[in-house]
PDB file of C-alpha atoms in Angstrom:
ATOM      1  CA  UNK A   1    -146.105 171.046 -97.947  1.00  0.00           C
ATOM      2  CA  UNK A   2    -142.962 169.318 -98.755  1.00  0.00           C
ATOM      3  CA  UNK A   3    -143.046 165.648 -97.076  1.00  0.00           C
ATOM      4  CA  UNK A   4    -140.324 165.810 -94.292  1.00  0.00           C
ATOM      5  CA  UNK A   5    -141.208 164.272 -90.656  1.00  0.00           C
ATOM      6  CA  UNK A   6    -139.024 164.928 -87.996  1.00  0.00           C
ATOM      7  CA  UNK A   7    -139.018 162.244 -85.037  1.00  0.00           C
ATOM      8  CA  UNK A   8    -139.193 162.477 -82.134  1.00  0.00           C
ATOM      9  CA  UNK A   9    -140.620 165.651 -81.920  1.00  0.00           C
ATOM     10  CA  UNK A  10    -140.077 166.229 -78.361  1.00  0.00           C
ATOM     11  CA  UNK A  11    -137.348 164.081 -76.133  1.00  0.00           C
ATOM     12  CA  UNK A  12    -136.104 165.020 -72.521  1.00  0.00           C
ATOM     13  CA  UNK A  13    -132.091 162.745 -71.845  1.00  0.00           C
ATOM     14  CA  UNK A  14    -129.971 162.788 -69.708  1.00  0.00           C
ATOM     15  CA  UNK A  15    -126.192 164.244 -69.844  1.00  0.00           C
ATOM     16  CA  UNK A  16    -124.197 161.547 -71.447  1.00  0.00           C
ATOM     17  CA  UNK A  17    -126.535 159.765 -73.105  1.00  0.00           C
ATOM     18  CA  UNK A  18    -127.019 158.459 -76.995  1.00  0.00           C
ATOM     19  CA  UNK A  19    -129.856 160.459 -78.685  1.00  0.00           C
ATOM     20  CA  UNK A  20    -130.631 159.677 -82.653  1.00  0.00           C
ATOM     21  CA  UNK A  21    -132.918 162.150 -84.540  1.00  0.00           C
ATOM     22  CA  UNK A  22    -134.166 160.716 -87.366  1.00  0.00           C
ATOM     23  CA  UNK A  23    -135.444 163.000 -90.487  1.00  0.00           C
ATOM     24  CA  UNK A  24    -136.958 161.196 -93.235  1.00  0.00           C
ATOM     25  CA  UNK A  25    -138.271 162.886 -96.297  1.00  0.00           C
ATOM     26  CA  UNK A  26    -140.735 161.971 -99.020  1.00  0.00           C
ATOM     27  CA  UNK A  27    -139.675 164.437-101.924  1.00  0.00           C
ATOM     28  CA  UNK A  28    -136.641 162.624-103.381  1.00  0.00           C
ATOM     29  CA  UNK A  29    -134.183 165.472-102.657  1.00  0.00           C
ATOM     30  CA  UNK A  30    -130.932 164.605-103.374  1.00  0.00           C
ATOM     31  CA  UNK A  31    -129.347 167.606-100.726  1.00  0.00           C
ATOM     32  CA  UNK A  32    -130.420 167.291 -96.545  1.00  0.00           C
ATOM     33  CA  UNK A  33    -129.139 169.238 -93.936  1.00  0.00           C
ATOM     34  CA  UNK A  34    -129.416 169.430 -89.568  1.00  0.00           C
ATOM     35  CA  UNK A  35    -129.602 172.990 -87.931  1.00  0.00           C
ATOM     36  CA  UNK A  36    -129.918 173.604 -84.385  1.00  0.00           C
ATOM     37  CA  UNK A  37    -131.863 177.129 -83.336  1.00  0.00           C
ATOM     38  CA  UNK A  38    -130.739 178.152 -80.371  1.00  0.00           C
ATOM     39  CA  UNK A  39    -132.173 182.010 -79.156  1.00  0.00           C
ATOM     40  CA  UNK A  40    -129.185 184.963 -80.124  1.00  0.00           C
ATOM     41  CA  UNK A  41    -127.717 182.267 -82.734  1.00  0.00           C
ATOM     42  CA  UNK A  42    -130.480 181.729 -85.447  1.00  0.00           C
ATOM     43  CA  UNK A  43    -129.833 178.565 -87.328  1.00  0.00           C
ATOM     44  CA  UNK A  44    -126.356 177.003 -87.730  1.00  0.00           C
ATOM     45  CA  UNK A  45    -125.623 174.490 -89.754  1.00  0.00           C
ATOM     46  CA  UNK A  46    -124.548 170.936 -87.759  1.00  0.00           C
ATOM     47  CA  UNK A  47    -123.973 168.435 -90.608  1.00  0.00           C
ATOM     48  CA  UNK A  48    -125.293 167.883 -94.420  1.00  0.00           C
ATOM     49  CA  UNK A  49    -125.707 164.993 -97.044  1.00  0.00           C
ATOM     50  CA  UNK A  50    -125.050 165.641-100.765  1.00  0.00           C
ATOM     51  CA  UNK A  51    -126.331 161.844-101.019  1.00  0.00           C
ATOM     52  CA  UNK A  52    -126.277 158.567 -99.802  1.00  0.00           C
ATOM     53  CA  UNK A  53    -123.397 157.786 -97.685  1.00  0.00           C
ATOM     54  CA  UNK A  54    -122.074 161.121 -98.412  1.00  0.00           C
ATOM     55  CA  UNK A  55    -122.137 163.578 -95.433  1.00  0.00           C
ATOM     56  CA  UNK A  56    -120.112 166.528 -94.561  1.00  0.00           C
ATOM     57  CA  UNK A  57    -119.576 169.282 -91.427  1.00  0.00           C
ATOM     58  CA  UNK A  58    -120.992 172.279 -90.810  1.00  0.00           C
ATOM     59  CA  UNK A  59    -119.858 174.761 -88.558  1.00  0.00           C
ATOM     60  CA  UNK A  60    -120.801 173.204 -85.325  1.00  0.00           C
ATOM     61  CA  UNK A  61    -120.182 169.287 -86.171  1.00  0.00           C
ATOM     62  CA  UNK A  62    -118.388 169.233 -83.089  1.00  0.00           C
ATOM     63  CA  UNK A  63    -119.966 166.339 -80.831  1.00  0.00           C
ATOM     64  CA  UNK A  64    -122.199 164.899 -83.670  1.00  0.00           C
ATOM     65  CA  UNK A  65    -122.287 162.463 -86.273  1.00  0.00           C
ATOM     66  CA  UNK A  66    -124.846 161.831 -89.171  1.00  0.00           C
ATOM     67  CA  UNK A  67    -125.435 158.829 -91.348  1.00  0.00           C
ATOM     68  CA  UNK A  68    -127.731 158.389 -94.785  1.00  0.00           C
ATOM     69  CA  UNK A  69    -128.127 154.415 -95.718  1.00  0.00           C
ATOM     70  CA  UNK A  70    -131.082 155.798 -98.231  1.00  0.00           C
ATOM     71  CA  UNK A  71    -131.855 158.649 -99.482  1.00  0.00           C
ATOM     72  CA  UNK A  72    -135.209 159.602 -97.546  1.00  0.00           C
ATOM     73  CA  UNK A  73    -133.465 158.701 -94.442  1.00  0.00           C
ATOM     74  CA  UNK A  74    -130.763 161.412 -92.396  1.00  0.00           C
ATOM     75  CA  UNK A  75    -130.259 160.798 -89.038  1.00  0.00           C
ATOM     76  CA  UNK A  76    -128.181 162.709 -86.702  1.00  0.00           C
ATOM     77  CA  UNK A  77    -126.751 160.963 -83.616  1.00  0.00           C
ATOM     78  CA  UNK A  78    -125.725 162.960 -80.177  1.00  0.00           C
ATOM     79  CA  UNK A  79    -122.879 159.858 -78.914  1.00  0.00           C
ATOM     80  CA  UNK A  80    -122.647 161.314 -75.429  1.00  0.00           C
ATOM     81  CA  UNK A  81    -125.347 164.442 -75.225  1.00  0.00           C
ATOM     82  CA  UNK A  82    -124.563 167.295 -73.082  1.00  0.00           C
ATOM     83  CA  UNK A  83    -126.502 170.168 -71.525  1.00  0.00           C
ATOM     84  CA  UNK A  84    -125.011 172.393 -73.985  1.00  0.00           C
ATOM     85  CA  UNK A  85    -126.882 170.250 -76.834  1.00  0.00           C
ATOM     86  CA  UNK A  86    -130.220 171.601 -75.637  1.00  0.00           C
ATOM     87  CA  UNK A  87    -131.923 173.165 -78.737  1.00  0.00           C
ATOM     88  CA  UNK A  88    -134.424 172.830 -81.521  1.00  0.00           C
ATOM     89  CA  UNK A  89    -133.105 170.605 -83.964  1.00  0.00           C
ATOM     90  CA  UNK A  90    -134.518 170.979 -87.829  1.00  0.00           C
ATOM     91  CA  UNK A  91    -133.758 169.120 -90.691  1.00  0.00           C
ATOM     92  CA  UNK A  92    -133.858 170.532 -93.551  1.00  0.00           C
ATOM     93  CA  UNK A  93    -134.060 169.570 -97.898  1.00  0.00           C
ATOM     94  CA  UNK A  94    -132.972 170.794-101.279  1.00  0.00           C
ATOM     95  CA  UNK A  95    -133.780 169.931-104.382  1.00  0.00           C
ATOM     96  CA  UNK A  96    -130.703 172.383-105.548  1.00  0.00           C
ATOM     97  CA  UNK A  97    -127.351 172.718-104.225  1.00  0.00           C
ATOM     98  CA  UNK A  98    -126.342 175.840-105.836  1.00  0.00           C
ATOM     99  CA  UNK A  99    -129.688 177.927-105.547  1.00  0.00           C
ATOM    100  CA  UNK A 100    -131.695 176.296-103.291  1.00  0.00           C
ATOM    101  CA  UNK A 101    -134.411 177.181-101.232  1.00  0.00           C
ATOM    102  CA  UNK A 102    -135.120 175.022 -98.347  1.00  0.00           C
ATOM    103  CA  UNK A 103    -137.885 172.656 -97.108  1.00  0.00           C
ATOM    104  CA  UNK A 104    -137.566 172.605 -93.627  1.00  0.00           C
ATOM    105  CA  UNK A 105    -139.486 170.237 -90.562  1.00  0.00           C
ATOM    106  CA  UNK A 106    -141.376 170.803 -88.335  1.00  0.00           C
ATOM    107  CA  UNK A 107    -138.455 170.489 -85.220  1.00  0.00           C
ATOM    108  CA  UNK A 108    -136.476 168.101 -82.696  1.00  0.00           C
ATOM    109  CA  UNK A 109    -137.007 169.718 -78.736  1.00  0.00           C
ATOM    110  CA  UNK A 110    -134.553 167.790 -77.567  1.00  0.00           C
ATOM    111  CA  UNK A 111    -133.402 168.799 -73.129  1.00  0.00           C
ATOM    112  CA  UNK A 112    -130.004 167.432 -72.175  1.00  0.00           C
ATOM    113  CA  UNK A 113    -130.559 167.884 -67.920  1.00  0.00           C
TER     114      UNK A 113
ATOM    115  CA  UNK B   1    -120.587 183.074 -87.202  1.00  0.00           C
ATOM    116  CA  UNK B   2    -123.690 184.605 -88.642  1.00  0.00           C
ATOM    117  CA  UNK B   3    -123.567 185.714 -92.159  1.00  0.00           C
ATOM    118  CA  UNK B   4    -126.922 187.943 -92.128  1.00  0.00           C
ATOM    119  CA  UNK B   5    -128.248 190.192 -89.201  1.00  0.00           C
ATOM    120  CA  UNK B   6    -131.867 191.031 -89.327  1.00  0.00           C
ATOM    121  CA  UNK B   7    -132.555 194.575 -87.804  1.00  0.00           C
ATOM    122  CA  UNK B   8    -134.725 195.323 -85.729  1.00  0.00           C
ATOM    123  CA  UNK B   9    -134.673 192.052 -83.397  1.00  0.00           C
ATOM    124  CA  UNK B  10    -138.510 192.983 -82.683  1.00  0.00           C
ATOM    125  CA  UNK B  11    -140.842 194.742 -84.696  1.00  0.00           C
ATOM    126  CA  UNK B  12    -144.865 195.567 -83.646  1.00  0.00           C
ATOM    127  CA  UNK B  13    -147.169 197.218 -85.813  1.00  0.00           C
ATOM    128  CA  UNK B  14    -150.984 197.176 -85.814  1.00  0.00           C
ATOM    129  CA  UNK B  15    -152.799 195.385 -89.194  1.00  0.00           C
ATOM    130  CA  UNK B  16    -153.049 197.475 -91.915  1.00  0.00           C
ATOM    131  CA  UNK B  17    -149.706 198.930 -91.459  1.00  0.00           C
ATOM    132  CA  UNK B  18    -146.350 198.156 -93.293  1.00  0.00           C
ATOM    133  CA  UNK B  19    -143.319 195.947 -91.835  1.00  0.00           C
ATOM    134  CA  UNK B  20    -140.089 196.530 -93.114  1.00  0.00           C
ATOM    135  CA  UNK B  21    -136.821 194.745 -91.833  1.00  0.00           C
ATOM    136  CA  UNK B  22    -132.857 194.558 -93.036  1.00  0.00           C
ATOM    137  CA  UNK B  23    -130.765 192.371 -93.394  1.00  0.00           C
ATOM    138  CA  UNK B  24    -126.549 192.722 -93.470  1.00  0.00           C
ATOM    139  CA  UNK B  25    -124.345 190.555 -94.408  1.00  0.00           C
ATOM    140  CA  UNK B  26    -120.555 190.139 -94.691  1.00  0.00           C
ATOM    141  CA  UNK B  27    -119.294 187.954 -97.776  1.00  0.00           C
ATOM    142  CA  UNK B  28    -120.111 188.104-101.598  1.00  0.00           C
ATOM    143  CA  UNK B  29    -123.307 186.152-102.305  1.00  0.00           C
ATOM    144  CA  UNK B  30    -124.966 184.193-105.072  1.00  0.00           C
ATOM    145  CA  UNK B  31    -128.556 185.023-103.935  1.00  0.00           C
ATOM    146  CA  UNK B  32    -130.190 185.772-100.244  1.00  0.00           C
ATOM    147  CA  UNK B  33    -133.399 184.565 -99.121  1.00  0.00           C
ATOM    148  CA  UNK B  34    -136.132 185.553 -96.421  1.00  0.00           C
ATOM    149  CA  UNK B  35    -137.903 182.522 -94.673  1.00  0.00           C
ATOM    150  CA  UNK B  36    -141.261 183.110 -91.976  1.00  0.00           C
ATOM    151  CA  UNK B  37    -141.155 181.140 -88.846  1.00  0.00           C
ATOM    152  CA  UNK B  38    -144.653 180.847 -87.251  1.00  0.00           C
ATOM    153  CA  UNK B  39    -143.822 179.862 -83.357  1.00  0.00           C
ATOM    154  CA  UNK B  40    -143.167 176.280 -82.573  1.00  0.00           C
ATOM    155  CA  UNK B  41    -143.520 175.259 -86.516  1.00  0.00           C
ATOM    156  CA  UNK B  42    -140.132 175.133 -89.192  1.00  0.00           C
ATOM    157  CA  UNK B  43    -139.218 177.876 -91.450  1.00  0.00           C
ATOM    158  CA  UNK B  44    -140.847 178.157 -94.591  1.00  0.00           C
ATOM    159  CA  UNK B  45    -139.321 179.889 -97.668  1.00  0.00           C
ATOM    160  CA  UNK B  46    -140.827 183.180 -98.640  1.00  0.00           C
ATOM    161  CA  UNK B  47    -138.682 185.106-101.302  1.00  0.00           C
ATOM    162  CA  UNK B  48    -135.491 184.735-102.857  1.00  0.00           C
ATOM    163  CA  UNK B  49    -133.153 187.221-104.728  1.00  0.00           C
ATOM    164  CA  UNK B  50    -130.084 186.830-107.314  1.00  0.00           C
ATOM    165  CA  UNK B  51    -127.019 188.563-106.601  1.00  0.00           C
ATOM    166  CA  UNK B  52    -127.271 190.156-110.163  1.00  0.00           C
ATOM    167  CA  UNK B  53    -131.129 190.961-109.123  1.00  0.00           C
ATOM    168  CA  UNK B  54    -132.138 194.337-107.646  1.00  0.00           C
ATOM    169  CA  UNK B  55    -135.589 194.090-106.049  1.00  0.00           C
ATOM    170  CA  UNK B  56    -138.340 191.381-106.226  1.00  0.00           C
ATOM    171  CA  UNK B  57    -141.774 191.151-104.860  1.00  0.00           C
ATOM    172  CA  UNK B  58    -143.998 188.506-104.516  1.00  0.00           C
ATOM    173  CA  UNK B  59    -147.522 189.173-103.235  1.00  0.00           C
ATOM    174  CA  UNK B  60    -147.630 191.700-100.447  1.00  0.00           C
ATOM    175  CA  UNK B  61    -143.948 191.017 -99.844  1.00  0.00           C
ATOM    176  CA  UNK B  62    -140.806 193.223-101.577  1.00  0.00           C
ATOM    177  CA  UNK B  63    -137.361 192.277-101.254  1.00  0.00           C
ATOM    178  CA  UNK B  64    -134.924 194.328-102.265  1.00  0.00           C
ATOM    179  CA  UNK B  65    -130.885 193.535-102.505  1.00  0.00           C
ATOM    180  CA  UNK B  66    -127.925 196.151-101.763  1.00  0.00           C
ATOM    181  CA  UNK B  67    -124.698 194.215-103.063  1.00  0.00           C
ATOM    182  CA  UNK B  68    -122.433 197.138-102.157  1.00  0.00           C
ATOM    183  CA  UNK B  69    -124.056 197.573 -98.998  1.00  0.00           C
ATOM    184  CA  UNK B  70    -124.223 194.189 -98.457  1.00  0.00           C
ATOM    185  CA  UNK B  71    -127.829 194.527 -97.214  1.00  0.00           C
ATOM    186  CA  UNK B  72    -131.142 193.605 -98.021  1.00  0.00           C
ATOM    187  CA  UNK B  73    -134.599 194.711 -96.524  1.00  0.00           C
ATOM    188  CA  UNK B  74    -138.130 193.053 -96.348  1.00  0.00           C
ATOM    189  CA  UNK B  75    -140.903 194.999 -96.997  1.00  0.00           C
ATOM    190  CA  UNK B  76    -144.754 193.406 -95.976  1.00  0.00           C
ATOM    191  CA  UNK B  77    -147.358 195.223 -96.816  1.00  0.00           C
ATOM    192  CA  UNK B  78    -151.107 195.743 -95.693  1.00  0.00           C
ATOM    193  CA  UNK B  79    -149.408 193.801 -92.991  1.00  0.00           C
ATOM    194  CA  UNK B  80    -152.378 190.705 -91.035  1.00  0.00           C
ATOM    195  CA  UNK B  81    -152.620 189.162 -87.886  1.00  0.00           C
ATOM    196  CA  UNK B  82    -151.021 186.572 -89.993  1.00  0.00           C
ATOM    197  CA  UNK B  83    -148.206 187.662 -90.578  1.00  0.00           C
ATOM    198  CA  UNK B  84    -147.028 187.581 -86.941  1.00  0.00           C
ATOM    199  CA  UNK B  85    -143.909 185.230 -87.128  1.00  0.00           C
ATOM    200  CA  UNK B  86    -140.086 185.399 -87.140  1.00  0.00           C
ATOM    201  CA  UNK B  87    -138.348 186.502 -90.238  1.00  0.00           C
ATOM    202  CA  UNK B  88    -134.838 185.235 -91.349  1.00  0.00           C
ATOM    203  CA  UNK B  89    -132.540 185.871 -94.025  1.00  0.00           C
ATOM    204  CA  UNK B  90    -130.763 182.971 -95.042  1.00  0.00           C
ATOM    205  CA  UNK B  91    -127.334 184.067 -97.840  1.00  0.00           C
ATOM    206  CA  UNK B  92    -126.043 181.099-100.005  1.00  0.00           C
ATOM    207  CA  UNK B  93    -122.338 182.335-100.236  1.00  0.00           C
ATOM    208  CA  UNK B  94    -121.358 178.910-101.568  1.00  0.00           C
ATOM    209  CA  UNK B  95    -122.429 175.381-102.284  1.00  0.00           C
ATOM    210  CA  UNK B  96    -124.266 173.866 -99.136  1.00  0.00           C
ATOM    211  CA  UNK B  97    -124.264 176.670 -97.451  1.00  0.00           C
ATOM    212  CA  UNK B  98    -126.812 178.747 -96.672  1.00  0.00           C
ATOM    213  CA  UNK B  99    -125.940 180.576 -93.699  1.00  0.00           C
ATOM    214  CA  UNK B 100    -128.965 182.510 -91.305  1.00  0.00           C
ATOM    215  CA  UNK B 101    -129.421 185.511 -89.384  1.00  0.00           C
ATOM    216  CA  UNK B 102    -130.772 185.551 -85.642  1.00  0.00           C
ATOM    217  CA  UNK B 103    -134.120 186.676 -86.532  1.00  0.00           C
ATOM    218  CA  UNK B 104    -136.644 190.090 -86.375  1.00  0.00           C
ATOM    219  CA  UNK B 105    -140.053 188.984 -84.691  1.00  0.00           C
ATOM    220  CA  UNK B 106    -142.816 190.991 -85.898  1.00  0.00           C
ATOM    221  CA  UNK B 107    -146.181 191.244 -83.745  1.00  0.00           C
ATOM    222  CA  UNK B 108    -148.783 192.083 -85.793  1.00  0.00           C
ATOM    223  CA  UNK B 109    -151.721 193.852 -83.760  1.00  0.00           C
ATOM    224  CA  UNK B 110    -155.221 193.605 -84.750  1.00  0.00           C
TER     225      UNK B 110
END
Protein backbone atom coordinates (compact mmCIF):
# COMPACT_ATOMS: atom_id res chain seq x y z
CA UNK A 1 0.00 0.00 0.00
CA UNK A 2 1.26 3.30 -1.02
CA UNK A 3 2.33 5.35 2.29
CA UNK A 4 -0.28 8.23 2.52
CA UNK A 5 -1.93 9.05 6.12
CA UNK A 6 -4.68 11.22 6.23
CA UNK A 7 -5.22 13.17 9.68
CA UNK A 8 -7.54 13.59 11.39
CA UNK A 9 -9.52 10.93 10.30
CA UNK A 10 -12.66 11.95 11.84
CA UNK A 11 -13.38 15.80 13.13
CA UNK A 12 -16.89 17.26 14.13
CA UNK A 13 -16.54 21.90 13.91
CA UNK A 14 -18.49 24.18 14.12
CA UNK A 15 -19.86 26.68 11.24
CA UNK A 16 -17.22 29.28 10.90
CA UNK A 17 -14.49 27.74 12.16
CA UNK A 18 -10.64 27.04 10.84
CA UNK A 19 -10.22 23.29 10.02
CA UNK A 20 -6.60 22.08 8.47
CA UNK A 21 -6.41 18.53 6.96
CA UNK A 22 -3.18 17.48 6.75
CA UNK A 23 -2.08 14.59 4.09
CA UNK A 24 1.37 13.51 4.29
CA UNK A 25 2.81 10.89 2.05
CA UNK A 26 5.81 8.59 2.19
CA UNK A 27 6.29 7.66 -1.62
CA UNK A 28 8.11 10.76 -2.93
CA UNK A 29 5.40 11.68 -5.47
CA UNK A 30 6.02 14.69 -7.02
CA UNK A 31 1.88 15.24 -8.04
CA UNK A 32 -0.94 15.45 -4.76
CA UNK A 33 -4.34 16.23 -5.01
CA UNK A 34 -7.73 16.91 -2.33
CA UNK A 35 -11.21 15.46 -3.41
CA UNK A 36 -14.25 15.73 -1.47
CA UNK A 37 -17.00 12.66 -2.01
CA UNK A 38 -20.06 13.82 -1.40
CA UNK A 39 -23.23 11.07 -2.29
CA UNK A 40 -24.80 12.00 -6.20
CA UNK A 41 -21.32 13.91 -6.88
CA UNK A 42 -18.52 11.18 -6.81
CA UNK A 43 -15.18 12.78 -6.34
CA UNK A 44 -14.38 16.39 -7.38
CA UNK A 45 -11.36 17.72 -7.45
CA UNK A 46 -10.77 20.77 -4.60
CA UNK A 47 -7.10 21.78 -5.09
CA UNK A 48 -3.66 20.03 -6.41
CA UNK A 49 0.22 20.42 -6.03
CA UNK A 50 2.54 19.81 -9.03
CA UNK A 51 5.33 20.45 -6.21
CA UNK A 52 6.48 22.32 -3.49
CA UNK A 53 4.96 25.63 -3.18
CA UNK A 54 3.20 25.02 -6.33
CA UNK A 55 -0.62 24.50 -5.99
CA UNK A 56 -3.44 25.04 -8.28
CA UNK A 57 -7.65 24.93 -8.33
CA UNK A 58 -9.82 22.46 -9.07
CA UNK A 59 -13.27 22.78 -9.79
CA UNK A 60 -14.59 23.46 -6.40
CA UNK A 61 -11.55 25.63 -4.83
CA UNK A 62 -14.11 27.90 -3.82
CA UNK A 63 -13.76 28.44 0.12
CA UNK A 64 -10.37 26.56 0.40
CA UNK A 65 -6.83 27.03 0.35
CA UNK A 66 -3.86 24.47 0.26
CA UNK A 67 -0.22 24.88 1.07
CA UNK A 68 3.00 22.33 0.41
CA UNK A 69 6.29 23.65 2.47
CA UNK A 70 7.74 19.90 1.58
CA UNK A 71 6.99 17.61 -0.53
CA UNK A 72 5.40 14.75 1.75
CA UNK A 73 3.37 17.38 3.32
CA UNK A 74 -0.30 18.88 1.54
CA UNK A 75 -2.53 20.38 3.71
CA UNK A 76 -5.81 21.79 2.91
CA UNK A 77 -7.25 24.55 5.14
CA UNK A 78 -11.27 25.28 5.49
CA UNK A 79 -10.67 29.46 6.73
CA UNK A 80 -14.27 29.78 7.84
CA UNK A 81 -16.03 26.06 7.41
CA UNK A 82 -19.58 25.88 6.57
CA UNK A 83 -22.31 23.24 6.74
CA UNK A 84 -22.07 22.89 3.13
CA UNK A 85 -18.28 21.65 3.65
CA UNK A 86 -19.56 18.45 5.24
CA UNK A 87 -17.96 15.54 3.25
CA UNK A 88 -15.28 12.92 3.02
CA UNK A 89 -12.20 14.52 2.23
CA UNK A 90 -9.30 12.25 0.36
CA UNK A 91 -6.06 13.10 -0.63
CA UNK A 92 -4.77 11.69 -3.18
CA UNK A 93 -0.84 10.96 -5.14
CA UNK A 94 0.79 10.52 -8.50
CA UNK A 95 3.81 9.52 -9.45
CA UNK A 96 2.69 10.72 -13.22
CA UNK A 97 0.99 13.72 -14.31
CA UNK A 98 0.09 12.74 -17.71
CA UNK A 99 -0.98 8.97 -17.12
CA UNK A 100 -1.36 8.56 -13.74
CA UNK A 101 -3.10 6.31 -11.65
CA UNK A 102 -3.81 7.39 -8.22
CA UNK A 103 -2.85 6.44 -4.62
CA UNK A 104 -5.50 7.54 -2.63
CA UNK A 105 -6.04 7.73 1.66
CA UNK A 106 -7.82 6.37 3.62
CA UNK A 107 -10.40 9.73 4.23
CA UNK A 108 -11.08 13.13 6.23
CA UNK A 109 -15.04 12.83 7.92
CA UNK A 110 -15.05 16.10 8.58
CA UNK A 111 -19.22 17.64 10.08
CA UNK A 112 -19.57 21.40 9.79
CA UNK A 113 -23.00 21.70 12.38
CA UNK B 1 -19.47 18.56 -13.69
CA UNK B 2 -18.91 14.87 -13.94
CA UNK B 3 -16.96 13.63 -16.82
CA UNK B 4 -17.92 9.74 -16.47
CA UNK B 5 -21.38 8.23 -15.40
CA UNK B 6 -21.29 4.72 -14.16
CA UNK B 7 -24.60 2.83 -15.06
CA UNK B 8 -26.34 1.11 -13.16
CA UNK B 9 -26.04 3.23 -9.76
CA UNK B 10 -26.62 -0.31 -7.96
CA UNK B 11 -25.87 -3.59 -9.09
CA UNK B 12 -26.61 -7.15 -6.93
CA UNK B 13 -25.69 -10.40 -8.09
CA UNK B 14 -25.11 -13.62 -6.14
CA UNK B 15 -21.14 -15.11 -6.19
CA UNK B 16 -20.37 -16.94 -9.00
CA UNK B 17 -22.13 -14.67 -11.30
CA UNK B 18 -20.73 -11.88 -13.64
CA UNK B 19 -20.87 -7.92 -12.92
CA UNK B 20 -20.73 -5.74 -15.69
CA UNK B 21 -21.04 -1.82 -15.47
CA UNK B 22 -20.58 1.36 -18.08
CA UNK B 23 -19.22 4.09 -18.02
CA UNK B 24 -19.99 7.49 -20.40
CA UNK B 25 -18.22 10.17 -20.76
CA UNK B 26 -18.29 13.53 -22.59
CA UNK B 27 -14.74 14.91 -23.77
CA UNK B 28 -11.82 13.26 -25.78
CA UNK B 29 -9.59 11.29 -23.40
CA UNK B 30 -6.00 10.16 -23.05
CA UNK B 31 -6.87 6.98 -21.05
CA UNK B 32 -9.91 6.09 -18.44
CA UNK B 33 -9.54 4.19 -15.40
CA UNK B 34 -11.82 2.02 -12.98
CA UNK B 35 -10.96 2.35 -9.17
CA UNK B 36 -12.90 -0.16 -6.19
CA UNK B 37 -14.03 1.58 -3.13
CA UNK B 38 -14.55 -0.89 -0.22
CA UNK B 39 -17.00 1.19 2.34
CA UNK B 40 -15.41 3.61 4.68
CA UNK B 41 -11.72 2.87 3.08
CA UNK B 42 -10.10 5.20 -0.18
CA UNK B 43 -10.26 4.16 -3.70
CA UNK B 44 -7.82 1.91 -4.96
CA UNK B 45 -6.81 1.68 -8.66
CA UNK B 46 -7.95 -1.37 -10.51
CA UNK B 47 -7.46 -1.07 -14.39
CA UNK B 48 -6.51 1.46 -16.72
CA UNK B 49 -7.01 1.84 -20.56
CA UNK B 50 -5.24 4.04 -23.45
CA UNK B 51 -7.33 6.00 -25.62
CA UNK B 52 -5.60 4.21 -28.64
CA UNK B 53 -6.34 0.79 -26.55
CA UNK B 54 -9.46 -1.32 -27.21
CA UNK B 55 -10.02 -3.77 -24.34
CA UNK B 56 -7.77 -4.88 -21.41
CA UNK B 57 -8.16 -7.37 -18.70
CA UNK B 58 -6.42 -7.94 -15.75
CA UNK B 59 -7.31 -10.96 -13.60
CA UNK B 60 -11.01 -11.59 -13.40
CA UNK B 61 -11.57 -8.00 -14.47
CA UNK B 62 -12.11 -6.76 -18.46
CA UNK B 63 -12.25 -3.31 -19.42
CA UNK B 64 -13.14 -2.43 -22.52
CA UNK B 65 -13.03 1.32 -24.22
CA UNK B 66 -15.69 2.78 -26.86
CA UNK B 67 -13.94 6.14 -28.10
CA UNK B 68 -16.81 6.90 -30.47
CA UNK B 69 -19.25 6.05 -28.00
CA UNK B 70 -17.48 7.63 -25.51
CA UNK B 71 -18.12 4.69 -23.14
CA UNK B 72 -16.44 2.11 -21.40
CA UNK B 73 -17.78 -1.00 -19.42
CA UNK B 74 -16.35 -3.19 -16.52
CA UNK B 75 -16.70 -6.62 -16.71
CA UNK B 76 -15.90 -8.91 -13.17
CA UNK B 77 -16.05 -12.18 -13.48
CA UNK B 78 -16.69 -15.35 -11.22
CA UNK B 79 -17.75 -12.36 -9.24
CA UNK B 80 -16.83 -12.98 -4.66
CA UNK B 81 -18.21 -11.73 -1.68
CA UNK B 82 -15.19 -9.64 -2.18
CA UNK B 83 -15.85 -7.89 -4.62
CA UNK B 84 -18.72 -6.01 -2.95
CA UNK B 85 -17.54 -2.29 -3.20
CA UNK B 86 -18.19 0.88 -5.24
CA UNK B 87 -16.79 1.13 -8.68
CA UNK B 88 -15.65 4.45 -10.35
CA UNK B 89 -14.35 5.49 -13.53
CA UNK B 90 -12.00 8.13 -13.27
CA UNK B 91 -11.07 9.88 -17.37
CA UNK B 92 -7.72 11.87 -17.53
CA UNK B 93 -8.87 14.39 -20.29
CA UNK B 94 -5.82 16.53 -19.50
CA UNK B 95 -2.88 17.11 -17.24
CA UNK B 96 -4.04 16.99 -13.47
CA UNK B 97 -7.10 16.06 -14.16
CA UNK B 98 -8.65 13.10 -13.67
CA UNK B 99 -12.19 13.67 -13.42
CA UNK B 100 -14.80 10.74 -11.62
CA UNK B 101 -18.09 9.39 -12.05
CA UNK B 102 -20.76 9.09 -9.12
CA UNK B 103 -20.32 5.50 -8.66
CA UNK B 104 -22.25 1.79 -9.38
CA UNK B 105 -22.33 -0.20 -5.96
CA UNK B 106 -22.29 -3.78 -6.53
CA UNK B 107 -23.60 -6.26 -3.67
CA UNK B 108 -22.20 -9.35 -4.12
CA UNK B 109 -24.45 -12.21 -2.49
CA UNK B 110 -23.03 -15.30 -1.17
Amino acid sequence: DAGITQSPRHKVTETGTPVTLRCHQTENHRYMYWYRQDPGHGLRLIHYSYGVKDTDKGEVSDGYSVSRSKTEDFLLTLESATSSQTSVYFCAISADRDVGELFFGEGSRLTVL
Amino acid sequence: SQQGEEDPQALSIQEGENATMNCSYKTSINNLQWYRQNSGRGLVHLILIRSNEREKHSGRLRVTLDTSKKSSSLLITASRAADTASYFCATRAAVNKLTFGGGTRVLVKP
